[in-house]
PDB file of C-alpha atoms in Angstrom:
ATOM      1  CA  MET U 113     -22.839   8.818  88.759  1.00 58.00           C
ATOM      2  CA  LEU U 114     -24.957   5.654  88.592  1.00 71.00           C
ATOM      3  CA  SER U 115     -25.227   4.245  85.166  1.00 82.00           C
ATOM      4  CA  ARG U 116     -29.055   4.079  85.338  1.00 84.00           C
ATOM      5  CA  ILE U 117     -29.191   7.792  86.174  1.00 90.00           C
ATOM      6  CA  ALA U 118     -26.844   8.716  83.257  1.00 89.00           C
ATOM      7  CA  ASP U 119     -28.910   6.581  80.944  1.00 90.00           C
ATOM      8  CA  SER U 120     -32.165   8.209  82.092  1.00 93.00           C
ATOM      9  CA  ILE U 121     -30.906  11.710  81.573  1.00 95.00           C
ATOM     10  CA  TYR U 122     -29.622  10.806  78.170  1.00 95.00           C
ATOM     11  CA  TRP U 123     -32.939   9.333  77.061  1.00 95.00           C
ATOM     12  CA  MET U 124     -34.909  12.072  78.717  1.00 97.00           C
ATOM     13  CA  SER U 125     -33.279  14.628  76.488  1.00 97.00           C
ATOM     14  CA  ARG U 126     -33.492  12.475  73.359  1.00 97.00           C
ATOM     15  CA  TYR U 127     -37.216  11.742  73.770  1.00 97.00           C
ATOM     16  CA  LEU U 128     -37.980  15.296  74.619  1.00 97.00           C
ATOM     17  CA  GLU U 129     -36.090  16.585  71.571  1.00 97.00           C
ATOM     18  CA  ARG U 130     -37.736  13.936  69.395  1.00 97.00           C
ATOM     19  CA  ALA U 131     -41.219  15.145  70.511  1.00 97.00           C
ATOM     20  CA  GLY U 132     -40.352  18.719  69.663  1.00 96.00           C
ATOM     21  CA  ASP U 133     -38.810  17.749  66.270  1.00 95.00           C
ATOM     22  CA  THR U 134     -41.856  15.655  65.357  1.00 95.00           C
ATOM     23  CA  ALA U 135     -44.198  18.535  66.345  1.00 95.00           C
ATOM     24  CA  ARG U 136     -42.216  20.912  64.125  1.00 94.00           C
ATOM     25  CA  LEU U 137     -42.351  18.538  61.178  1.00 91.00           C
ATOM     26  CA  MET U 138     -46.156  18.111  61.547  1.00 92.00           C
ATOM     27  CA  GLU U 139     -46.774  21.744  61.914  1.00 91.00           C
ATOM     28  CA  ILE U 140     -44.764  22.740  58.875  1.00 88.00           C
ATOM     29  CA  ASN U 141     -46.540  20.019  56.825  1.00 85.00           C
ATOM     30  CA  LEU U 142     -49.926  21.483  57.809  1.00 85.00           C
ATOM     31  CA  LEU U 143     -48.997  25.160  57.355  1.00 79.00           C
ATOM     32  CA  TYR U 144     -46.971  25.086  54.124  1.00 71.00           C
ATOM     33  CA  LEU U 145     -47.082  21.861  52.127  1.00 60.00           C
ATOM     34  CA  LEU U 146     -50.796  21.517  52.149  1.00 59.00           C
ATOM     35  CA  GLU U 147     -51.419  24.994  50.810  1.00 58.00           C
ATOM     36  CA  ALA U 148     -48.674  24.802  48.181  1.00 56.00           C
ATOM     37  CA  GLU U 149     -49.068  21.366  46.728  1.00 54.00           C
ATOM     38  CA  GLU U 150     -52.713  21.201  45.618  1.00 59.00           C
ATOM     39  CA  ASP U 151     -51.955  18.654  42.862  1.00 62.00           C
ATOM     40  CA  MET U 152     -50.394  16.151  45.166  1.00 67.00           C
ATOM     41  CA  SER U 153     -52.421  13.196  46.585  1.00 72.00           C
ATOM     42  CA  GLU U 154     -53.148  13.082  50.293  1.00 73.00           C
ATOM     43  CA  GLY U 155     -50.779  10.126  50.596  1.00 75.00           C
ATOM     44  CA  ASP U 156     -47.923  11.989  48.836  1.00 75.00           C
ATOM     45  CA  LYS U 157     -48.319  14.853  51.199  1.00 78.00           C
ATOM     46  CA  TRP U 158     -47.974  12.785  54.327  1.00 84.00           C
ATOM     47  CA  ARG U 159     -45.924   9.711  53.471  1.00 86.00           C
ATOM     48  CA  PRO U 160     -42.606  11.593  53.856  1.00 85.00           C
ATOM     49  CA  LEU U 161     -43.299  12.223  57.528  1.00 87.00           C
ATOM     50  CA  LEU U 162     -43.596   8.423  58.119  1.00 89.00           C
ATOM     51  CA  SER U 163     -40.330   7.903  56.156  1.00 88.00           C
ATOM     52  CA  ILE U 164     -38.454  10.460  58.187  1.00 90.00           C
ATOM     53  CA  THR U 165     -39.429   8.808  61.415  1.00 88.00           C
ATOM     54  CA  SER U 166     -39.069   5.246  59.958  1.00 87.00           C
ATOM     55  CA  ALA U 167     -42.716   4.554  60.748  1.00 89.00           C
ATOM     56  CA  GLU U 168     -44.114   3.384  57.460  1.00 89.00           C
ATOM     57  CA  ALA U 169     -44.077  -0.308  58.347  1.00 89.00           C
ATOM     58  CA  ALA U 170     -45.715   0.290  61.734  1.00 91.00           C
ATOM     59  CA  PHE U 171     -48.350   2.535  60.155  1.00 92.00           C
ATOM     60  CA  ASN U 172     -49.203   0.017  57.385  1.00 90.00           C
ATOM     61  CA  GLY U 173     -49.311  -2.761  59.986  1.00 90.00           C
ATOM     62  CA  LEU U 174     -51.876  -0.763  61.987  1.00 90.00           C
ATOM     63  CA  TYR U 175     -54.024   0.595  59.204  1.00 88.00           C
ATOM     64  CA  GLY U 176     -53.145  -1.497  56.194  1.00 85.00           C
ATOM     65  CA  GLU U 177     -51.484  -0.707  52.842  1.00 80.00           C
ATOM     66  CA  GLY U 178     -52.905   2.269  50.930  1.00 76.00           C
ATOM     67  CA  GLN U 179     -54.837   3.562  53.875  1.00 79.00           C
ATOM     68  CA  LEU U 180     -52.796   6.786  54.349  1.00 85.00           C
ATOM     69  CA  THR U 181     -54.973   9.817  55.188  1.00 87.00           C
ATOM     70  CA  GLN U 182     -54.304  13.059  57.000  1.00 87.00           C
ATOM     71  CA  GLY U 183     -56.442  12.072  59.909  1.00 89.00           C
ATOM     72  CA  ARG U 184     -54.773   8.737  60.393  1.00 92.00           C
ATOM     73  CA  VAL U 185     -51.264  10.264  60.171  1.00 92.00           C
ATOM     74  CA  LEU U 186     -52.198  12.964  62.740  1.00 93.00           C
ATOM     75  CA  GLN U 187     -53.424  10.294  65.126  1.00 93.00           C
ATOM     76  CA  PHE U 188     -50.473   7.892  64.503  1.00 94.00           C
ATOM     77  CA  MET U 189     -47.802  10.665  64.915  1.00 95.00           C
ATOM     78  CA  THR U 190     -49.347  12.392  67.875  1.00 95.00           C
ATOM     79  CA  ALA U 191     -51.269   9.893  70.091  1.00 94.00           C
ATOM     80  CA  GLU U 192     -50.845   6.278  68.915  1.00 94.00           C
ATOM     81  CA  LYS U 193     -49.529   4.309  71.845  1.00 92.00           C
ATOM     82  CA  SER U 194     -48.191   1.527  69.688  1.00 91.00           C
ATOM     83  CA  ASN U 195     -45.949   4.077  67.784  1.00 93.00           C
ATOM     84  CA  GLY U 196     -42.706   4.377  69.799  1.00 92.00           C
ATOM     85  CA  ASN U 197     -42.044   7.815  68.122  1.00 93.00           C
ATOM     86  CA  SER U 198     -45.346   9.408  68.554  1.00 95.00           C
ATOM     87  CA  ILE U 199     -45.335  12.671  70.479  1.00 97.00           C
ATOM     88  CA  ARG U 200     -47.397  11.121  73.288  1.00 97.00           C
ATOM     89  CA  THR U 201     -45.080   8.177  73.659  1.00 97.00           C
ATOM     90  CA  CYS U 202     -41.928  10.364  73.509  1.00 97.00           C
ATOM     91  CA  LEU U 203     -43.256  12.694  76.208  1.00 98.00           C
ATOM     92  CA  ARG U 204     -44.346   9.837  78.429  1.00 97.00           C
ATOM     93  CA  LEU U 205     -40.941   8.239  78.157  1.00 97.00           C
ATOM     94  CA  ALA U 206     -39.186  11.637  78.714  1.00 98.00           C
ATOM     95  CA  ARG U 207     -41.171  12.200  81.898  1.00 97.00           C
ATOM     96  CA  GLU U 208     -40.518   8.598  83.153  1.00 97.00           C
ATOM     97  CA  ASN U 209     -36.815   9.138  82.685  1.00 96.00           C
ATOM     98  CA  ALA U 210     -36.934  12.465  84.350  1.00 97.00           C
ATOM     99  CA  ARG U 211     -38.643  10.876  87.314  1.00 97.00           C
ATOM    100  CA  ILE U 212     -35.840   8.349  87.631  1.00 94.00           C
ATOM    101  CA  ALA U 213     -33.220  11.103  87.549  1.00 94.00           C
ATOM    102  CA  ARG U 214     -35.107  13.599  89.817  1.00 94.00           C
ATOM    103  CA  ASP U 215     -32.238  14.036  92.189  1.00 92.00           C
ATOM    104  CA  ARG U 216     -29.894  15.110  89.311  1.00 94.00           C
ATOM    105  CA  ILE U 217     -32.251  17.629  87.580  1.00 95.00           C
ATOM    106  CA  SER U 218     -33.669  20.836  89.058  1.00 95.00           C
ATOM    107  CA  ARG U 219     -37.041  21.216  90.565  1.00 96.00           C
ATOM    108  CA  GLU U 220     -37.992  23.546  87.685  1.00 97.00           C
ATOM    109  CA  MET U 221     -37.099  20.989  85.156  1.00 97.00           C
ATOM    110  CA  TRP U 222     -39.159  18.215  86.802  1.00 97.00           C
ATOM    111  CA  GLU U 223     -42.164  20.535  87.205  1.00 97.00           C
ATOM    112  CA  ALA U 224     -42.031  21.609  83.553  1.00 97.00           C
ATOM    113  CA  ILE U 225     -41.772  18.142  82.086  1.00 97.00           C
ATOM    114  CA  ASN U 226     -44.433  16.773  84.501  1.00 97.00           C
ATOM    115  CA  GLU U 227     -46.882  19.532  83.612  1.00 97.00           C
ATOM    116  CA  LEU U 228     -46.191  19.117  79.924  1.00 97.00           C
ATOM    117  CA  TRP U 229     -46.935  15.405  80.108  1.00 97.00           C
ATOM    118  CA  LEU U 230     -50.113  15.822  82.057  1.00 97.00           C
ATOM    119  CA  ASN U 231     -51.305  18.521  79.694  1.00 96.00           C
ATOM    120  CA  ILE U 232     -50.529  16.531  76.549  1.00 96.00           C
ATOM    121  CA  ASP U 233     -52.085  13.288  77.981  1.00 95.00           C
ATOM    122  CA  GLN U 234     -55.294  15.243  78.690  1.00 95.00           C
ATOM    123  CA  GLN U 235     -55.407  16.858  75.268  1.00 94.00           C
ATOM    124  CA  LEU U 236     -54.902  13.564  73.445  1.00 94.00           C
ATOM    125  CA  LYS U 237     -57.682  11.621  75.237  1.00 92.00           C
ATOM    126  CA  THR U 238     -59.732  12.598  72.244  1.00 91.00           C
ATOM    127  CA  PRO U 239     -58.563  12.389  68.589  1.00 89.00           C
ATOM    128  CA  LEU U 240     -56.622  15.408  67.417  1.00 90.00           C
ATOM    129  CA  HIS U 241     -58.803  17.478  65.016  1.00 88.00           C
ATOM    130  CA  PRO U 242     -56.959  19.050  62.101  1.00 86.00           C
ATOM    131  CA  LEU U 243     -58.472  22.519  62.978  1.00 86.00           C
ATOM    132  CA  ARG U 244     -56.667  22.458  66.364  1.00 91.00           C
ATOM    133  CA  ALA U 245     -53.548  20.491  65.199  1.00 93.00           C
ATOM    134  CA  SER U 246     -51.346  23.568  64.402  1.00 91.00           C
ATOM    135  CA  GLN U 247     -52.014  25.074  67.788  1.00 94.00           C
ATOM    136  CA  PHE U 248     -51.176  21.718  69.437  1.00 96.00           C
ATOM    137  CA  PHE U 249     -47.893  21.367  67.596  1.00 96.00           C
ATOM    138  CA  SER U 250     -46.898  24.913  68.367  1.00 95.00           C
ATOM    139  CA  PHE U 251     -47.607  24.394  72.058  1.00 96.00           C
ATOM    140  CA  VAL U 252     -45.437  21.295  72.128  1.00 97.00           C
ATOM    141  CA  ARG U 253     -42.571  23.002  70.382  1.00 95.00           C
ATOM    142  CA  SER U 254     -42.805  25.950  72.773  1.00 96.00           C
ATOM    143  CA  GLU U 255     -42.900  23.719  75.877  1.00 97.00           C
ATOM    144  CA  VAL U 256     -39.875  21.751  74.681  1.00 97.00           C
ATOM    145  CA  ALA U 257     -37.958  24.955  74.018  1.00 96.00           C
ATOM    146  CA  ARG U 258     -38.988  26.230  77.528  1.00 96.00           C
ATOM    147  CA  PHE U 259     -37.665  23.031  79.078  1.00 97.00           C
ATOM    148  CA  HIS U 260     -34.315  23.417  77.317  1.00 96.00           C
ATOM    149  CA  GLY U 261     -34.186  27.043  78.567  1.00 96.00           C
ATOM    150  CA  LEU U 262     -34.915  25.949  82.157  1.00 96.00           C
ATOM    151  CA  THR U 263     -32.290  23.313  81.858  1.00 96.00           C
ATOM    152  CA  SER U 264     -29.724  25.833  80.694  1.00 95.00           C
ATOM    153  CA  THR U 265     -30.382  28.133  83.575  1.00 96.00           C
ATOM    154  CA  THR U 266     -31.086  25.743  86.455  1.00 96.00           C
ATOM    155  CA  MET U 267     -29.216  22.436  85.932  1.00 95.00           C
ATOM    156  CA  MET U 268     -25.845  22.029  87.680  1.00 93.00           C
ATOM    157  CA  ARG U 269     -22.947  21.576  85.207  1.00 92.00           C
ATOM    158  CA  GLY U 270     -21.071  18.290  85.312  1.00 90.00           C
ATOM    159  CA  GLU U 271     -21.501  14.744  84.092  1.00 91.00           C
ATOM    160  CA  ALA U 272     -25.280  14.829  84.229  1.00 93.00           C
ATOM    161  CA  PHE U 273     -25.466  18.023  82.103  1.00 95.00           C
ATOM    162  CA  GLY U 274     -23.039  16.434  79.734  1.00 94.00           C
ATOM    163  CA  PHE U 275     -25.367  13.413  79.223  1.00 94.00           C
ATOM    164  CA  TYR U 276     -28.300  15.745  78.723  1.00 96.00           C
ATOM    165  CA  ARG U 277     -26.441  17.693  76.042  1.00 96.00           C
ATOM    166  CA  LEU U 278     -25.056  14.583  74.324  1.00 96.00           C
ATOM    167  CA  GLY U 279     -28.576  13.222  74.027  1.00 96.00           C
ATOM    168  CA  THR U 280     -30.029  16.540  72.732  1.00 97.00           C
ATOM    169  CA  PHE U 281     -27.420  17.144  70.042  1.00 97.00           C
ATOM    170  CA  LEU U 282     -27.278  13.478  68.946  1.00 97.00           C
ATOM    171  CA  GLU U 283     -31.039  13.585  68.402  1.00 96.00           C
ATOM    172  CA  GLN U 284     -30.877  16.822  66.511  1.00 97.00           C
ATOM    173  CA  ALA U 285     -28.195  15.465  64.222  1.00 97.00           C
ATOM    174  CA  ASP U 286     -30.141  12.344  63.583  1.00 96.00           C
ATOM    175  CA  MET U 287     -33.281  14.364  62.674  1.00 95.00           C
ATOM    176  CA  THR U 288     -31.483  16.818  60.464  1.00 96.00           C
ATOM    177  CA  ALA U 289     -29.895  13.944  58.451  1.00 95.00           C
ATOM    178  CA  ARG U 290     -33.259  12.170  58.117  1.00 93.00           C
ATOM    179  CA  ILE U 291     -35.266  15.276  57.027  1.00 91.00           C
ATOM    180  CA  LEU U 292     -32.573  16.210  54.437  1.00 90.00           C
ATOM    181  CA  ASP U 293     -32.341  12.657  53.087  1.00 89.00           C
ATOM    182  CA  VAL U 294     -36.015  12.071  52.710  1.00 84.00           C
ATOM    183  CA  LYS U 295     -37.062  15.638  51.623  1.00 78.00           C
ATOM    184  CA  TYR U 296     -34.257  15.978  49.091  1.00 76.00           C
ATOM    185  CA  HIS U 297     -35.421  12.874  47.371  1.00 73.00           C
ATOM    186  CA  LEU U 298     -38.740  14.586  46.890  1.00 66.00           C
ATOM    187  CA  LEU U 299     -37.019  17.695  45.589  1.00 60.00           C
ATOM    188  CA  LEU U 300     -34.774  16.030  43.133  1.00 60.00           C
ATOM    189  CA  PRO U 301     -34.348  18.613  40.332  1.00 50.00           C
ATOM    190  CA  ASP U 302     -37.347  18.720  37.901  1.00 53.00           C
ATOM    191  CA  LEU U 303     -36.456  21.328  35.310  1.00 44.00           C
ATOM    192  CA  SER U 304     -40.152  22.006  34.745  1.00 47.00           C
ATOM    193  CA  LEU U 305     -40.560  23.086  38.351  1.00 48.00           C
ATOM    194  CA  VAL U 306     -37.317  25.079  38.964  1.00 43.00           C
ATOM    195  CA  GLY U 307     -38.291  28.594  40.002  1.00 44.00           C
ATOM    196  CA  SER U 308     -42.013  27.776  40.251  1.00 48.00           C
ATOM    197  CA  ALA U 309     -44.131  28.422  43.397  1.00 49.00           C
ATOM    198  CA  LEU U 310     -44.143  24.642  44.119  1.00 53.00           C
ATOM    199  CA  ASP U 311     -40.269  24.564  43.939  1.00 59.00           C
ATOM    200  CA  TYR U 312     -40.121  27.547  46.379  1.00 69.00           C
ATOM    201  CA  TYR U 313     -42.534  26.050  48.885  1.00 74.00           C
ATOM    202  CA  GLN U 314     -40.815  22.693  48.853  1.00 76.00           C
ATOM    203  CA  TRP U 315     -37.415  24.046  49.685  1.00 81.00           C
ATOM    204  CA  ALA U 316     -38.880  26.523  52.145  1.00 82.00           C
ATOM    205  CA  ALA U 317     -40.654  23.716  53.937  1.00 83.00           C
ATOM    206  CA  LEU U 318     -37.420  21.686  54.228  1.00 87.00           C
ATOM    207  CA  LEU U 319     -35.587  24.624  55.842  1.00 91.00           C
ATOM    208  CA  LYS U 320     -38.511  25.471  58.056  1.00 90.00           C
ATOM    209  CA  SER U 321     -38.634  21.916  59.265  1.00 89.00           C
ATOM    210  CA  LEU U 322     -35.173  22.618  60.692  1.00 92.00           C
ATOM    211  CA  SER U 323     -36.041  26.091  61.903  1.00 91.00           C
ATOM    212  CA  GLY U 324     -33.493  27.397  59.410  1.00 93.00           C
ATOM    213  CA  TYR U 325     -35.444  29.266  56.759  1.00 93.00           C
ATOM    214  CA  GLU U 326     -34.716  32.905  57.974  1.00 94.00           C
ATOM    215  CA  ALA U 327     -31.056  32.123  58.639  1.00 95.00           C
ATOM    216  CA  PHE U 328     -30.698  30.572  55.217  1.00 95.00           C
ATOM    217  CA  ARG U 329     -32.222  33.607  53.490  1.00 93.00           C
ATOM    218  CA  ARG U 330     -29.978  35.926  55.331  1.00 94.00           C
ATOM    219  CA  LYS U 331     -26.879  34.086  54.201  1.00 94.00           C
ATOM    220  CA  TYR U 332     -27.944  33.168  50.604  1.00 91.00           C
ATOM    221  CA  HIS U 333     -29.753  35.615  48.255  1.00 87.00           C
ATOM    222  CA  ALA U 334     -29.842  33.599  45.051  1.00 80.00           C
ATOM    223  CA  GLY U 335     -32.956  31.592  45.854  1.00 78.00           C
ATOM    224  CA  PHE U 336     -32.908  27.870  46.837  1.00 80.00           C
ATOM    225  CA  ARG U 337     -30.007  26.225  45.119  1.00 82.00           C
ATOM    226  CA  PRO U 338     -29.680  22.570  46.179  1.00 83.00           C
ATOM    227  CA  MET U 339     -25.970  23.032  46.715  1.00 86.00           C
ATOM    228  CA  ASP U 340     -26.506  25.982  49.028  1.00 90.00           C
ATOM    229  CA  VAL U 341     -29.107  24.107  51.060  1.00 90.00           C
ATOM    230  CA  VAL U 342     -26.824  21.155  51.540  1.00 90.00           C
ATOM    231  CA  GLU U 343     -23.866  23.380  52.424  1.00 94.00           C
ATOM    232  CA  PHE U 344     -26.026  25.172  54.932  1.00 95.00           C
ATOM    233  CA  THR U 345     -27.638  22.215  56.625  1.00 95.00           C
ATOM    234  CA  ILE U 346     -24.481  20.066  56.708  1.00 96.00           C
ATOM    235  CA  PHE U 347     -21.479  22.409  57.048  1.00 96.00           C
ATOM    236  CA  GLU U 348     -22.713  25.780  58.388  1.00 95.00           C
ATOM    237  CA  GLN U 349     -20.868  26.130  61.716  1.00 94.00           C
ATOM    238  CA  GLU U 350     -23.194  28.845  63.049  1.00 94.00           C
ATOM    239  CA  PHE U 351     -26.499  27.123  62.246  1.00 96.00           C
ATOM    240  CA  PRO U 352     -27.570  25.243  65.410  1.00 95.00           C
ATOM    241  CA  ARG U 353     -29.146  22.274  63.605  1.00 96.00           C
ATOM    242  CA  SER U 354     -26.457  21.731  61.007  1.00 96.00           C
ATOM    243  CA  LEU U 355     -24.551  18.490  61.142  1.00 97.00           C
ATOM    244  CA  ALA U 356     -21.319  20.319  61.685  1.00 97.00           C
ATOM    245  CA  TYR U 357     -22.588  22.273  64.651  1.00 97.00           C
ATOM    246  CA  THR U 358     -24.224  19.300  66.350  1.00 97.00           C
ATOM    247  CA  VAL U 359     -21.249  17.103  65.989  1.00 97.00           C
ATOM    248  CA  ARG U 360     -19.009  19.779  67.469  1.00 96.00           C
ATOM    249  CA  ARG U 361     -21.403  20.050  70.430  1.00 96.00           C
ATOM    250  CA  MET U 362     -21.564  16.323  70.845  1.00 96.00           C
ATOM    251  CA  ARG U 363     -17.789  16.228  71.144  1.00 94.00           C
ATOM    252  CA  ARG U 364     -17.910  18.805  73.951  1.00 94.00           C
ATOM    253  CA  ALA U 365     -20.714  17.023  75.642  1.00 94.00           C
ATOM    254  CA  LEU U 366     -18.849  13.818  75.475  1.00 91.00           C
ATOM    255  CA  VAL U 367     -15.927  15.374  77.329  1.00 90.00           C
ATOM    256  CA  ASP U 368     -18.279  16.578  79.977  1.00 90.00           C
ATOM    257  CA  THR U 369     -19.625  13.170  80.564  1.00 88.00           C
ATOM    258  CA  GLY U 370     -16.212  11.825  81.532  1.00 79.00           C
ATOM    259  CA  ILE U 371     -16.416   8.775  79.257  1.00 70.00           C
ATOM    260  CA  THR U 372     -13.692   9.980  76.857  1.00 61.00           C
ATOM    261  CA  GLY U 373     -11.205   7.601  78.595  1.00 66.00           C
ATOM    262  CA  GLN U 374     -13.005   4.692  76.982  1.00 70.00           C
ATOM    263  CA  GLN U 375     -12.266   3.420  73.453  1.00 76.00           C
ATOM    264  CA  ARG U 376     -15.658   3.038  71.941  1.00 87.00           C
ATOM    265  CA  SER U 377     -17.296   6.487  72.231  1.00 88.00           C
ATOM    266  CA  PRO U 378     -14.234   8.500  71.267  1.00 88.00           C
ATOM    267  CA  ALA U 379     -13.677   6.171  68.279  1.00 91.00           C
ATOM    268  CA  ALA U 380     -17.349   6.592  67.194  1.00 93.00           C
ATOM    269  CA  MET U 381     -17.056  10.344  67.650  1.00 93.00           C
ATOM    270  CA  GLU U 382     -13.936  10.485  65.435  1.00 94.00           C
ATOM    271  CA  ARG U 383     -15.844   8.621  62.726  1.00 94.00           C
ATOM    272  CA  LEU U 384     -18.486  11.325  62.677  1.00 94.00           C
ATOM    273  CA  GLU U 385     -15.965  14.137  62.715  1.00 95.00           C
ATOM    274  CA  GLY U 386     -13.981  12.476  59.918  1.00 95.00           C
ATOM    275  CA  MET U 387     -16.960  12.426  57.742  1.00 95.00           C
ATOM    276  CA  LEU U 388     -17.181  16.287  57.861  1.00 95.00           C
ATOM    277  CA  ALA U 389     -13.585  17.240  58.026  1.00 93.00           C
ATOM    278  CA  GLY U 390     -12.199  18.340  54.714  1.00 87.00           C
ATOM    279  CA  ASN U 391     -15.530  17.447  52.999  1.00 92.00           C
ATOM    280  CA  SER U 392     -17.806  19.844  51.064  1.00 92.00           C
ATOM    281  CA  ALA U 393     -21.172  20.001  49.424  1.00 90.00           C
ATOM    282  CA  GLU U 394     -19.574  19.584  46.051  1.00 91.00           C
ATOM    283  CA  GLN U 395     -17.768  16.460  47.055  1.00 92.00           C
ATOM    284  CA  ILE U 396     -20.969  15.023  48.678  1.00 91.00           C
ATOM    285  CA  PHE U 397     -23.029  15.561  45.509  1.00 87.00           C
ATOM    286  CA  SER U 398     -20.317  13.990  43.334  1.00 88.00           C
ATOM    287  CA  THR U 399     -20.371  10.827  45.432  1.00 89.00           C
ATOM    288  CA  GLY U 400     -24.094  10.828  46.332  1.00 88.00           C
ATOM    289  CA  LEU U 401     -25.971  12.773  49.015  1.00 89.00           C
ATOM    290  CA  HIS U 402     -28.151   9.833  49.929  1.00 89.00           C
ATOM    291  CA  GLU U 403     -25.088   7.627  50.405  1.00 92.00           C
ATOM    292  CA  PHE U 404     -23.359  10.221  52.557  1.00 94.00           C
ATOM    293  CA  LEU U 405     -26.491  10.655  54.801  1.00 94.00           C
ATOM    294  CA  GLU U 406     -26.953   6.857  55.167  1.00 94.00           C
ATOM    295  CA  GLU U 407     -23.402   6.523  56.315  1.00 95.00           C
ATOM    296  CA  PHE U 408     -23.848   9.525  58.683  1.00 96.00           C
ATOM    297  CA  LEU U 409     -27.003   8.002  60.192  1.00 96.00           C
ATOM    298  CA  ALA U 410     -25.047   4.710  60.641  1.00 96.00           C
ATOM    299  CA  ALA U 411     -22.293   6.595  62.431  1.00 96.00           C
ATOM    300  CA  ILE U 412     -24.831   8.321  64.704  1.00 96.00           C
ATOM    301  CA  ALA U 413     -26.269   4.865  65.593  1.00 96.00           C
ATOM    302  CA  ALA U 414     -22.781   3.578  66.326  1.00 96.00           C
ATOM    303  CA  LEU U 415     -22.079   6.532  68.616  1.00 95.00           C
ATOM    304  CA  ASN U 416     -25.320   5.825  70.418  1.00 94.00           C
ATOM    305  CA  GLN U 417     -24.433   2.163  70.929  1.00 93.00           C
ATOM    306  CA  ALA U 418     -20.864   3.030  72.012  1.00 91.00           C
ATOM    307  CA  ALA U 419     -22.060   5.592  74.529  1.00 89.00           C
ATOM    308  CA  GLN U 420     -24.576   3.158  75.909  1.00 87.00           C
ATOM    309  CA  ALA U 421     -21.903   0.553  76.486  1.00 85.00           C
ATOM    310  CA  ASP U 422     -19.448   3.119  77.910  1.00 82.00           C
ATOM    311  CA  PHE U 423     -22.130   4.279  80.495  1.00 76.00           C
ATOM    312  CA  LEU U 424     -21.956   0.785  82.027  1.00 58.00           C
ATOM    313  CA  ASP U 425     -18.261   0.434  81.759  1.00 52.00           C
ATOM    314  CA  THR U 426     -17.390   3.785  83.267  1.00 51.00           C
ATOM    315  CA  HIS U 427     -19.980   4.169  86.035  1.00 50.00           C
ATOM    316  CA  MET U 428     -19.373   1.303  88.402  1.00 42.00           C
ATOM    317  CA  GLU U 429     -21.181   2.588  91.503  1.00 46.00           C
ATOM    318  CA  GLU U 430     -24.179   0.252  90.917  1.00 45.00           C
ATOM    319  CA  PRO U 431     -24.323  -2.918  92.993  1.00 40.00           C
TER     320      PRO U 431
END
């Protein structure tokens, strides 16, 4: 496979997954945090979303310090062209990468991503009003899920599918670690809030941001203990967005790409696996959750860089 095709498929899946994850974050913030945290300032309600996507500096550069409002965050996270992680930008880039790789993806995949981009581009020609924001985010999530379903049922298995899966699961692992890191800092135990409605809504919002609320409640029946949440989102092998699950799937995808004969990607993969093997929520809390997640995100970035380098080293068909 040509390296540019492998690269396009990898980034198509990453940008598409990023758009869906961002839509889920925004939707949950609208539906749950706003109704639960009446005493919080508007800035406190929306700043975590900028932190999760590492967009605070870009936002402040565009609007200025202390200018954080719901309307501006909605515009910045959905339609702002200068924001490389906005939903509009991610879907545009996903569609462009899909166009480059059209001969390696199915007709159904191309039609779905092309129609999604055209629809979103039309919807965002005018500012997104808060009253229609939830419906917009739900639509994006559903269409991204539909694309993944079409890919699963129509794309040929092989190297191309391996790159698609590698990008998808790497992006999911990155987002899970970011959400857990930022939101846990907002939920650091405050004895005056334990067991309160605010405490409940905050933990529920974290899990719903990962589509894991119902699964968590089925497994744990003692409320929202921080230790249980960390155990579930990091180590639960059957939860599709846990770090353990996504890392295991990345390993399988890496094998499918055929680049395991290289040194960089397998070494970076082993670093990620080593952070989870023999570890536990108790050990992570004793050494520091933030420190663990920072190191995990660095390992994710290292795997991305290694895989990018190995694409070029392995696929030598380009002139």
